[in-house]
mmCIF file of N, CA, C and O in Angstrom:
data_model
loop_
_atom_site.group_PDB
_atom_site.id
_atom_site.type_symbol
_atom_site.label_atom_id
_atom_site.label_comp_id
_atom_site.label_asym_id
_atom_site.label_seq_id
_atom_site.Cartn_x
_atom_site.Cartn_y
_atom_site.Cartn_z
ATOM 1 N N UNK A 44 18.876 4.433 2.575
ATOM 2 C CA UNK A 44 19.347 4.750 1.256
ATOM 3 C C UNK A 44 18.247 4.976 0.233
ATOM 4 O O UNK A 44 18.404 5.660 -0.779
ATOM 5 N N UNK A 45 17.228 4.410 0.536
ATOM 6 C CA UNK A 45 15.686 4.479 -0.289
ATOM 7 C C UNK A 45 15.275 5.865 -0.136
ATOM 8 O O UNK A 45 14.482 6.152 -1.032
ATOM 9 N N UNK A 46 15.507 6.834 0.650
ATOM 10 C CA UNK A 46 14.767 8.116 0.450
ATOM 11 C C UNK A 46 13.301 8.061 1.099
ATOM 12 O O UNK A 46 13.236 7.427 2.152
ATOM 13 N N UNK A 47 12.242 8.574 0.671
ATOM 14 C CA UNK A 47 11.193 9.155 1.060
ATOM 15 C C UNK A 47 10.696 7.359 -0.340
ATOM 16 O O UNK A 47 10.890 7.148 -1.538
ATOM 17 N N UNK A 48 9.953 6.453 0.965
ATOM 18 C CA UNK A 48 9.562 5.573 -0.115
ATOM 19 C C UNK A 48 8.008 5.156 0.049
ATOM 20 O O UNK A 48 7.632 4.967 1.206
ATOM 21 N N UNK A 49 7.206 5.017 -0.841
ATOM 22 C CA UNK A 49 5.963 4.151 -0.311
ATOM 23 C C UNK A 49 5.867 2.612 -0.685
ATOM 24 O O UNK A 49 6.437 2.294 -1.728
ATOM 25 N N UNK A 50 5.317 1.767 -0.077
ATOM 26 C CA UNK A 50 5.073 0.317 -0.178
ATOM 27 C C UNK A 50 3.240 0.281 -0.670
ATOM 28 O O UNK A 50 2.130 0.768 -0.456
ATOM 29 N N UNK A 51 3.869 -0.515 -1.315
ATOM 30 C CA UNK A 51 2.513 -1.011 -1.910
ATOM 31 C C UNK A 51 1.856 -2.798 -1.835
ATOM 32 O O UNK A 51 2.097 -3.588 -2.749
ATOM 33 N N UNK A 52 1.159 -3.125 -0.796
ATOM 34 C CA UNK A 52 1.165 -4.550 -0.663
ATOM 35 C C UNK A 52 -0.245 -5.237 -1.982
ATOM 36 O O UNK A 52 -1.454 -5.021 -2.068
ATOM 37 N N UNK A 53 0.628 -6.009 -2.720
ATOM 38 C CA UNK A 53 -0.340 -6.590 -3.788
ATOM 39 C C UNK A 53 -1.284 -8.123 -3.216
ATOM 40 O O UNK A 53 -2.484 -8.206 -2.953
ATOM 41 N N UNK A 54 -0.285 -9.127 -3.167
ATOM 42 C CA UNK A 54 -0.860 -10.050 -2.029
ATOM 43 C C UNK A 54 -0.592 -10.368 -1.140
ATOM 44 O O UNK A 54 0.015 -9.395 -0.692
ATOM 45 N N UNK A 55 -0.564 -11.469 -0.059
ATOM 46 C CA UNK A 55 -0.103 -11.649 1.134
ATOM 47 C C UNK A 55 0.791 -12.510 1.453
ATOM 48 O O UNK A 55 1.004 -13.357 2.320
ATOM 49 N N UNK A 56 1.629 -11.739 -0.198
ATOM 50 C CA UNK A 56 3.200 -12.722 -0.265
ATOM 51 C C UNK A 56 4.166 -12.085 -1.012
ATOM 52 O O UNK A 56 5.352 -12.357 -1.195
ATOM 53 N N UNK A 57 3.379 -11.084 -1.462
ATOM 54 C CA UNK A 57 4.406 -9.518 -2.495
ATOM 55 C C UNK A 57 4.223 -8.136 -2.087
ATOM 56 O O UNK A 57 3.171 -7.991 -1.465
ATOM 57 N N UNK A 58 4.645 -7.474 -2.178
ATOM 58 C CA UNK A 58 4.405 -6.160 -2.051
ATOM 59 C C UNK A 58 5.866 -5.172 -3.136
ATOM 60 O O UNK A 58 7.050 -5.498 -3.063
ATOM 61 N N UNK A 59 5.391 -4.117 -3.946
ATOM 62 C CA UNK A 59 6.475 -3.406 -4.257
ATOM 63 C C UNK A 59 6.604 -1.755 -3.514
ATOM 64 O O UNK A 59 5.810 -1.050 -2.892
ATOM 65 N N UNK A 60 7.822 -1.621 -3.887
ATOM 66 C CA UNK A 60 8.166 0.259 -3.272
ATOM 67 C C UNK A 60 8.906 0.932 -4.248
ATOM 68 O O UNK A 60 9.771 0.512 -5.016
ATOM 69 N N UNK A 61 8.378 2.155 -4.077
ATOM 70 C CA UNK A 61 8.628 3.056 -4.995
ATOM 71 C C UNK A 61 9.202 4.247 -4.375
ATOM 72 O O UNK A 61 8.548 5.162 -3.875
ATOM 73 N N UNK A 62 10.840 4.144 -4.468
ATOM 74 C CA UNK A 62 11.487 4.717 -3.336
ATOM 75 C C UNK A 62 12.352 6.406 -3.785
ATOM 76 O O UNK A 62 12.085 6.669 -4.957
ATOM 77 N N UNK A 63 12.744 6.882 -3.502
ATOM 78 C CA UNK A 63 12.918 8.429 -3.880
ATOM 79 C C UNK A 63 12.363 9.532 -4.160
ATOM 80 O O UNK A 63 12.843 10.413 -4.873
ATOM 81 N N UNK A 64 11.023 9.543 -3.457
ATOM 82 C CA UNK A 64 10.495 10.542 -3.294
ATOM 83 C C UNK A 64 10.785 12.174 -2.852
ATOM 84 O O UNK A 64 11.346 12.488 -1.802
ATOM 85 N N UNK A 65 10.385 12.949 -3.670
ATOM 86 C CA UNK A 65 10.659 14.234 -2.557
ATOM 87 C C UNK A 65 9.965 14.046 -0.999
ATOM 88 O O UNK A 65 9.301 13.030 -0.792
ATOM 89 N N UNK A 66 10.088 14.751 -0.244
ATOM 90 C CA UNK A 66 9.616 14.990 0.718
ATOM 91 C C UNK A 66 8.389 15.582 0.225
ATOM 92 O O UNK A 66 8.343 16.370 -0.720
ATOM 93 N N UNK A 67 7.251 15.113 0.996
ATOM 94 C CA UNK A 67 6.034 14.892 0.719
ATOM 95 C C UNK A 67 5.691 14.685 -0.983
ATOM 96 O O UNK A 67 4.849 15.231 -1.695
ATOM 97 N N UNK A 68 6.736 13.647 -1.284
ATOM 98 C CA UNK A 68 6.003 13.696 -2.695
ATOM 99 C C UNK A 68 5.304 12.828 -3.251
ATOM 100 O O UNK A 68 4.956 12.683 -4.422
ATOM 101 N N UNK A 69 5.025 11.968 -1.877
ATOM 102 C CA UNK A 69 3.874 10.450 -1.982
ATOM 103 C C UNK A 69 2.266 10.789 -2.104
ATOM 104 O O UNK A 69 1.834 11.577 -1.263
ATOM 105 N N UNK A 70 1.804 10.527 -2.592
ATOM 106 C CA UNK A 70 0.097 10.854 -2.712
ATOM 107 C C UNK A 70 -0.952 9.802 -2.912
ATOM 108 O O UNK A 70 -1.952 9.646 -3.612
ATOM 109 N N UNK A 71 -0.106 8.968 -1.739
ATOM 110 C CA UNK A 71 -0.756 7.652 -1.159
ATOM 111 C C UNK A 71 -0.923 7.948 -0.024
ATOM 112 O O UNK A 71 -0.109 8.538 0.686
ATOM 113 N N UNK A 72 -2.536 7.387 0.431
ATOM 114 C CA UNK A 72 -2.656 7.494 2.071
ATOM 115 C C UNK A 72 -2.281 6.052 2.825
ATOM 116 O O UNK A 72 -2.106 5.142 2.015
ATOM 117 N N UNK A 73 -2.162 5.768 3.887
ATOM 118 C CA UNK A 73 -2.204 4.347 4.573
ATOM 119 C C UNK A 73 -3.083 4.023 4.541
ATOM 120 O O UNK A 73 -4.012 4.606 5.099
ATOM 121 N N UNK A 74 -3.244 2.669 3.706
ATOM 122 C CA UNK A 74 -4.302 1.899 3.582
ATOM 123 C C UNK A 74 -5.494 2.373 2.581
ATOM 124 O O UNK A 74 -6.677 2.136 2.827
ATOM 125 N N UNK A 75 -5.136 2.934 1.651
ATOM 126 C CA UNK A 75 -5.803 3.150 0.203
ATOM 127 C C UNK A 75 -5.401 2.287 -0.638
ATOM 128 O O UNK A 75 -4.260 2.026 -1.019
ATOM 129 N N UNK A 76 -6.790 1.677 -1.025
ATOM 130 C CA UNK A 76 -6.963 1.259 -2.224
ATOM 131 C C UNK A 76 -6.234 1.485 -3.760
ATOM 132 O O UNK A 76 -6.318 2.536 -4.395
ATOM 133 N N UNK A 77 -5.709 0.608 -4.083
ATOM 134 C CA UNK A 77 -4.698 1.011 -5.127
ATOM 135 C C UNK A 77 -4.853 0.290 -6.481
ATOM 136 O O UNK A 77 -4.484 -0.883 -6.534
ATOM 137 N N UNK A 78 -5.388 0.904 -7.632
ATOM 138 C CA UNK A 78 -5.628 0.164 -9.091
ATOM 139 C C UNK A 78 -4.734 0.479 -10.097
ATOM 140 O O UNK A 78 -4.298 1.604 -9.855
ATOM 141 N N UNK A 79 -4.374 0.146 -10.849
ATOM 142 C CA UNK A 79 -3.489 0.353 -12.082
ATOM 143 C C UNK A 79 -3.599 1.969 -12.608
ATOM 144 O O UNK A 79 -4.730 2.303 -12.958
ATOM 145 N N UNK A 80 -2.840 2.704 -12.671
ATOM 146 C CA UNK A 80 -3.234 3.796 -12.996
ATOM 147 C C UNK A 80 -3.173 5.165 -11.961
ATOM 148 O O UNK A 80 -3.150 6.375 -12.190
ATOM 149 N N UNK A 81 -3.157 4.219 -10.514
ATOM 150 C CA UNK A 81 -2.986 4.973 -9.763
ATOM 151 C C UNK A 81 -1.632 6.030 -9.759
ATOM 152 O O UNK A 81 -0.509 5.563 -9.951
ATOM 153 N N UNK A 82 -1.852 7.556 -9.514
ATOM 154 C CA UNK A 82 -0.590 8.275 -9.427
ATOM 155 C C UNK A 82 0.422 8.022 -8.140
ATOM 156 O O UNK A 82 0.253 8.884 -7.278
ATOM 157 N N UNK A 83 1.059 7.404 -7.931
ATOM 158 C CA UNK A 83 1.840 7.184 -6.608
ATOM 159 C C UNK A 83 2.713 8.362 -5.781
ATOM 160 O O UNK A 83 3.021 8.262 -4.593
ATOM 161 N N UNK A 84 2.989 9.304 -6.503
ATOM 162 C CA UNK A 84 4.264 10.251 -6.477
ATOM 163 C C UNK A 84 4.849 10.665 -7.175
ATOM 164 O O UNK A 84 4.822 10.107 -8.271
ATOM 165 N N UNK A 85 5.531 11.594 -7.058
ATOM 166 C CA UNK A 85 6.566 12.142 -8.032
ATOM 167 C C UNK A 85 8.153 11.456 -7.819
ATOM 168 O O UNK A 85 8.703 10.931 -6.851
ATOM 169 N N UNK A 86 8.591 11.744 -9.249
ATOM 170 C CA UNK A 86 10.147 11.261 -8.299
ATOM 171 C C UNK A 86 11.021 12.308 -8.253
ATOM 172 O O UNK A 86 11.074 13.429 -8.759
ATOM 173 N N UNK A 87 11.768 11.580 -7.431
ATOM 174 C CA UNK A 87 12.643 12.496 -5.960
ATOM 175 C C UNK A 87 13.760 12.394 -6.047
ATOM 176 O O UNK A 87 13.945 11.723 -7.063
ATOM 177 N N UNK A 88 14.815 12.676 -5.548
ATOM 178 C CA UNK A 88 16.293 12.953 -4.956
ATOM 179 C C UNK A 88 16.275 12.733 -3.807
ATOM 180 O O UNK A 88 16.904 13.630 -3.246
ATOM 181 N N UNK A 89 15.743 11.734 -2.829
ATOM 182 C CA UNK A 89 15.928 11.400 -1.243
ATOM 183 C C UNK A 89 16.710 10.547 -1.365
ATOM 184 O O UNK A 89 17.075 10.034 -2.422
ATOM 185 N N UNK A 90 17.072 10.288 -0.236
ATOM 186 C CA UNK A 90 18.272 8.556 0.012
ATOM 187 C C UNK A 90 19.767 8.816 -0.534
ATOM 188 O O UNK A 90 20.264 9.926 -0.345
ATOM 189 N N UNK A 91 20.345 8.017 -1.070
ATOM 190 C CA UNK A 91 21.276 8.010 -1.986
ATOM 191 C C UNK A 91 20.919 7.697 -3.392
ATOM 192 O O UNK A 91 20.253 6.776 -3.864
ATOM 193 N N UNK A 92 21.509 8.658 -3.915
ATOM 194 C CA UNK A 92 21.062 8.863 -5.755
ATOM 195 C C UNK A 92 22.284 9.836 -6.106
ATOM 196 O O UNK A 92 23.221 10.457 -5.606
ATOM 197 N N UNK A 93 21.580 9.518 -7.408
ATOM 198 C CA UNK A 93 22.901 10.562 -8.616
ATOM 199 C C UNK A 93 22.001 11.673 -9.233
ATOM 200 O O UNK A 93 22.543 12.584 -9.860
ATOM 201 N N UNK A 94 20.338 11.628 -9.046
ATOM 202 C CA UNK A 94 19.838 12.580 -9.686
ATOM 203 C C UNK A 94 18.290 12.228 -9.058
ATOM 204 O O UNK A 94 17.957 11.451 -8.164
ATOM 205 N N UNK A 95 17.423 13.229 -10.002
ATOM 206 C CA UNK A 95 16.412 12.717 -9.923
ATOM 207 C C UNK A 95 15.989 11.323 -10.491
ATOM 208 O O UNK A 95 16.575 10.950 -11.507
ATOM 209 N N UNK A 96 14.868 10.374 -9.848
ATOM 210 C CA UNK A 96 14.996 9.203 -10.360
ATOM 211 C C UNK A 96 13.559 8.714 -9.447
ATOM 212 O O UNK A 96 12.897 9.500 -8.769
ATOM 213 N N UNK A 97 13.258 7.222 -9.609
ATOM 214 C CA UNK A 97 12.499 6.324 -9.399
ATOM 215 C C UNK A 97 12.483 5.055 -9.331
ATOM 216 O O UNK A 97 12.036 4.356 -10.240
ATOM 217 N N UNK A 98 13.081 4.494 -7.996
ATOM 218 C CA UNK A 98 13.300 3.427 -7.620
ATOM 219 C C UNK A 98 12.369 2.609 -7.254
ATOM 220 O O UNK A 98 11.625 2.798 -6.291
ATOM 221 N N UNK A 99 12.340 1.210 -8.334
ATOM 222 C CA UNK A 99 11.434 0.171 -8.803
ATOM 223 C C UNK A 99 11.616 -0.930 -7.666
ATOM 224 O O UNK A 99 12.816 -1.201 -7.609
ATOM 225 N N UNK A 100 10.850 -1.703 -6.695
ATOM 226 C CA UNK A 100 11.754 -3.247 -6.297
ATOM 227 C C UNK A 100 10.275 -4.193 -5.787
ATOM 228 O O UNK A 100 9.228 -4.002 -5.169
ATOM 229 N N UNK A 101 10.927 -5.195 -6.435
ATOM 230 C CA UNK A 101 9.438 -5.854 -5.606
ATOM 231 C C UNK A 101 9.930 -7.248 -4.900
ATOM 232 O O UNK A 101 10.830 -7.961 -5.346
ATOM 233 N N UNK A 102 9.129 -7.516 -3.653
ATOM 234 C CA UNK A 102 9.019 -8.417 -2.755
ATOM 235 C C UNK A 102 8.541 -9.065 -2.420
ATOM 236 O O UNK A 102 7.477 -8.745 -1.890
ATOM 237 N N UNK A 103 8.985 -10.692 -2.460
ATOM 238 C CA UNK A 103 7.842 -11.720 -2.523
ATOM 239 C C UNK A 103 8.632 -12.658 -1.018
ATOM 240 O O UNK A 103 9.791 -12.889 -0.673
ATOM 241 N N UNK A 104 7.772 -12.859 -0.667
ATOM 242 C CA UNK A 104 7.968 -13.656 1.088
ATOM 243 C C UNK A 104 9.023 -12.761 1.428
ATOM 244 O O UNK A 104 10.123 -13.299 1.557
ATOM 245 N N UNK A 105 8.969 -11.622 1.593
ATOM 246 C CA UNK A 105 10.108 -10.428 2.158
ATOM 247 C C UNK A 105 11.567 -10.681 1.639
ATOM 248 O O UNK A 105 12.528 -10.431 2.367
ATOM 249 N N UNK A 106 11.740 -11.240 0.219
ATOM 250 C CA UNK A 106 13.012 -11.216 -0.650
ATOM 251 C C UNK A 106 12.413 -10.209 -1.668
ATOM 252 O O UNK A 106 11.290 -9.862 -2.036
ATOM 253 N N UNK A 107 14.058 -9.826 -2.019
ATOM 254 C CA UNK A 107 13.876 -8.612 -3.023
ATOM 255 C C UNK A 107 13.992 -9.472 -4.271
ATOM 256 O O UNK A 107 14.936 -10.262 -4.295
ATOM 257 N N UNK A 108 13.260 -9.437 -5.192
ATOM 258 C CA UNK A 108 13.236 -10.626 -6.311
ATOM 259 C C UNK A 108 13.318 -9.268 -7.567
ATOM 260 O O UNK A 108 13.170 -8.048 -7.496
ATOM 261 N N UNK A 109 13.729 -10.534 -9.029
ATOM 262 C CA UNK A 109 13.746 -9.143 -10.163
ATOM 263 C C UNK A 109 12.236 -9.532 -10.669
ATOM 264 O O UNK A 109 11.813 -10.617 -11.067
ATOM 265 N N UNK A 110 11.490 -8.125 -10.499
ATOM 266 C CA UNK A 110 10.080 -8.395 -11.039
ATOM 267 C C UNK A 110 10.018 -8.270 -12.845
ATOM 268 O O UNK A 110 8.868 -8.084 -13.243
ATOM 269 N N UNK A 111 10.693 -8.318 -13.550
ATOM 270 C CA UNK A 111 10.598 -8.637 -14.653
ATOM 271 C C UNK A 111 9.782 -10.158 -15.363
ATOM 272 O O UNK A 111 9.270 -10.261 -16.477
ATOM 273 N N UNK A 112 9.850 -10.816 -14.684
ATOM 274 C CA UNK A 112 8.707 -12.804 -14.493
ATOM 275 C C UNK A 112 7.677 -11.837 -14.422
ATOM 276 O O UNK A 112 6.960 -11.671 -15.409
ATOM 277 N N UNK A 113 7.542 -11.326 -13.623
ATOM 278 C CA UNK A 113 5.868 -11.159 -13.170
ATOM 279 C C UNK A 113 5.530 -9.913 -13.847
ATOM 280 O O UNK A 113 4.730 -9.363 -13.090
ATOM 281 N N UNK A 114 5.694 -9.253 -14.761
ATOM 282 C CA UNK A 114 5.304 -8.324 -15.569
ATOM 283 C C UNK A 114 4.416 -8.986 -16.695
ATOM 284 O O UNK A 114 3.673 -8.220 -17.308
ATOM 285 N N UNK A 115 4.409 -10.210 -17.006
ATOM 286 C CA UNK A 115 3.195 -11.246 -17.769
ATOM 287 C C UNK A 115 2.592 -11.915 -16.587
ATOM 288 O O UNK A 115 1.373 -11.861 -16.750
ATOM 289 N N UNK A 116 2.834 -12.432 -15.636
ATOM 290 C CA UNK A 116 2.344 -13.644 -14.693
ATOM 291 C C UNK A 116 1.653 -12.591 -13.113
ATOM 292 O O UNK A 116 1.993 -11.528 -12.594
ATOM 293 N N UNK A 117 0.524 -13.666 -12.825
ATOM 294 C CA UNK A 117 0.134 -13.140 -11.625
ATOM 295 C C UNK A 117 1.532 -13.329 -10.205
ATOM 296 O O UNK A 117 2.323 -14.233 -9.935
ATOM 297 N N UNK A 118 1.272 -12.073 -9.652
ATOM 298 C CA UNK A 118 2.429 -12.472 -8.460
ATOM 299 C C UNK A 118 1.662 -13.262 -7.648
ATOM 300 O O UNK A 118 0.452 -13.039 -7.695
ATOM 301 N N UNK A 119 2.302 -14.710 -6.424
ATOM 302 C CA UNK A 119 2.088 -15.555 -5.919
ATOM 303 C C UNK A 119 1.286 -14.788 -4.510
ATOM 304 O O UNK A 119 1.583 -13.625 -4.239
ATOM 305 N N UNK A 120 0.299 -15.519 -3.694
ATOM 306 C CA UNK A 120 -0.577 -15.298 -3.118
ATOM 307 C C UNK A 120 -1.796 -14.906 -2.571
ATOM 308 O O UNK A 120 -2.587 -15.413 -3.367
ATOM 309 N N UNK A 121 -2.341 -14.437 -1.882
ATOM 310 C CA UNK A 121 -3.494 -14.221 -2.077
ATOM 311 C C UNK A 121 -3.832 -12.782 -2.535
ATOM 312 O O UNK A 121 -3.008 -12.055 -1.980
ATOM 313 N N UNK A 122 -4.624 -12.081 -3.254
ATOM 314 C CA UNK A 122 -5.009 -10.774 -3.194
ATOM 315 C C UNK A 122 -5.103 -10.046 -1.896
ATOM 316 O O UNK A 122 -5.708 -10.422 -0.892
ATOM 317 N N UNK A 123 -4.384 -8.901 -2.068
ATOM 318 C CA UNK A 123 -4.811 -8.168 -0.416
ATOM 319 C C UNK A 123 -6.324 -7.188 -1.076
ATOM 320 O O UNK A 123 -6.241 -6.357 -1.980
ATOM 321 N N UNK A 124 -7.346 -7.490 -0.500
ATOM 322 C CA UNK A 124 -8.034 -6.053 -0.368
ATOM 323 C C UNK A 124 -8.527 -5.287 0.231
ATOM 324 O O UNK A 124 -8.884 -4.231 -0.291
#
């Protein structure tokens, strides 16, 4: 239902995805380095949707949690780098 999505692992207890991509519309490689600012993609119409859009979710010990807490606070674990 996510469409064309990429994952992004922050530490080695979160990771978020950024799901509805066009087809090829990710401009992340596997295993690149990723800083604030980075362009991730465009958004897409893949999966199930009502339009174009950009699906937000983040994951901490592989639960889908609301990342709104951690938009001030560090997310829990170690840094991946």
């Amino acid at each position: 239902g996510w469409g064309s999505r990429a994952a992004i692992r922050h530490t080695d207890r979160a990771f978020t995805t950024y799901n509805h991509h066009p087809v090829d519309g990710i401009k992340l490689r596997v295993g690149q380095e990723v800083t604030a600012g980075t362009y991730v993609g465009q958004m897409g119409n893949t999966g199930i949707t009502t339009g174009i859009s950009l699906h937000f979710e983040l994951y901490i010990d592989g639960n889908r949690v609301d990342p709104a807490p951690y938009f001030t606070k560090d997310l829990p674990g170690t840094p991946v780098i």
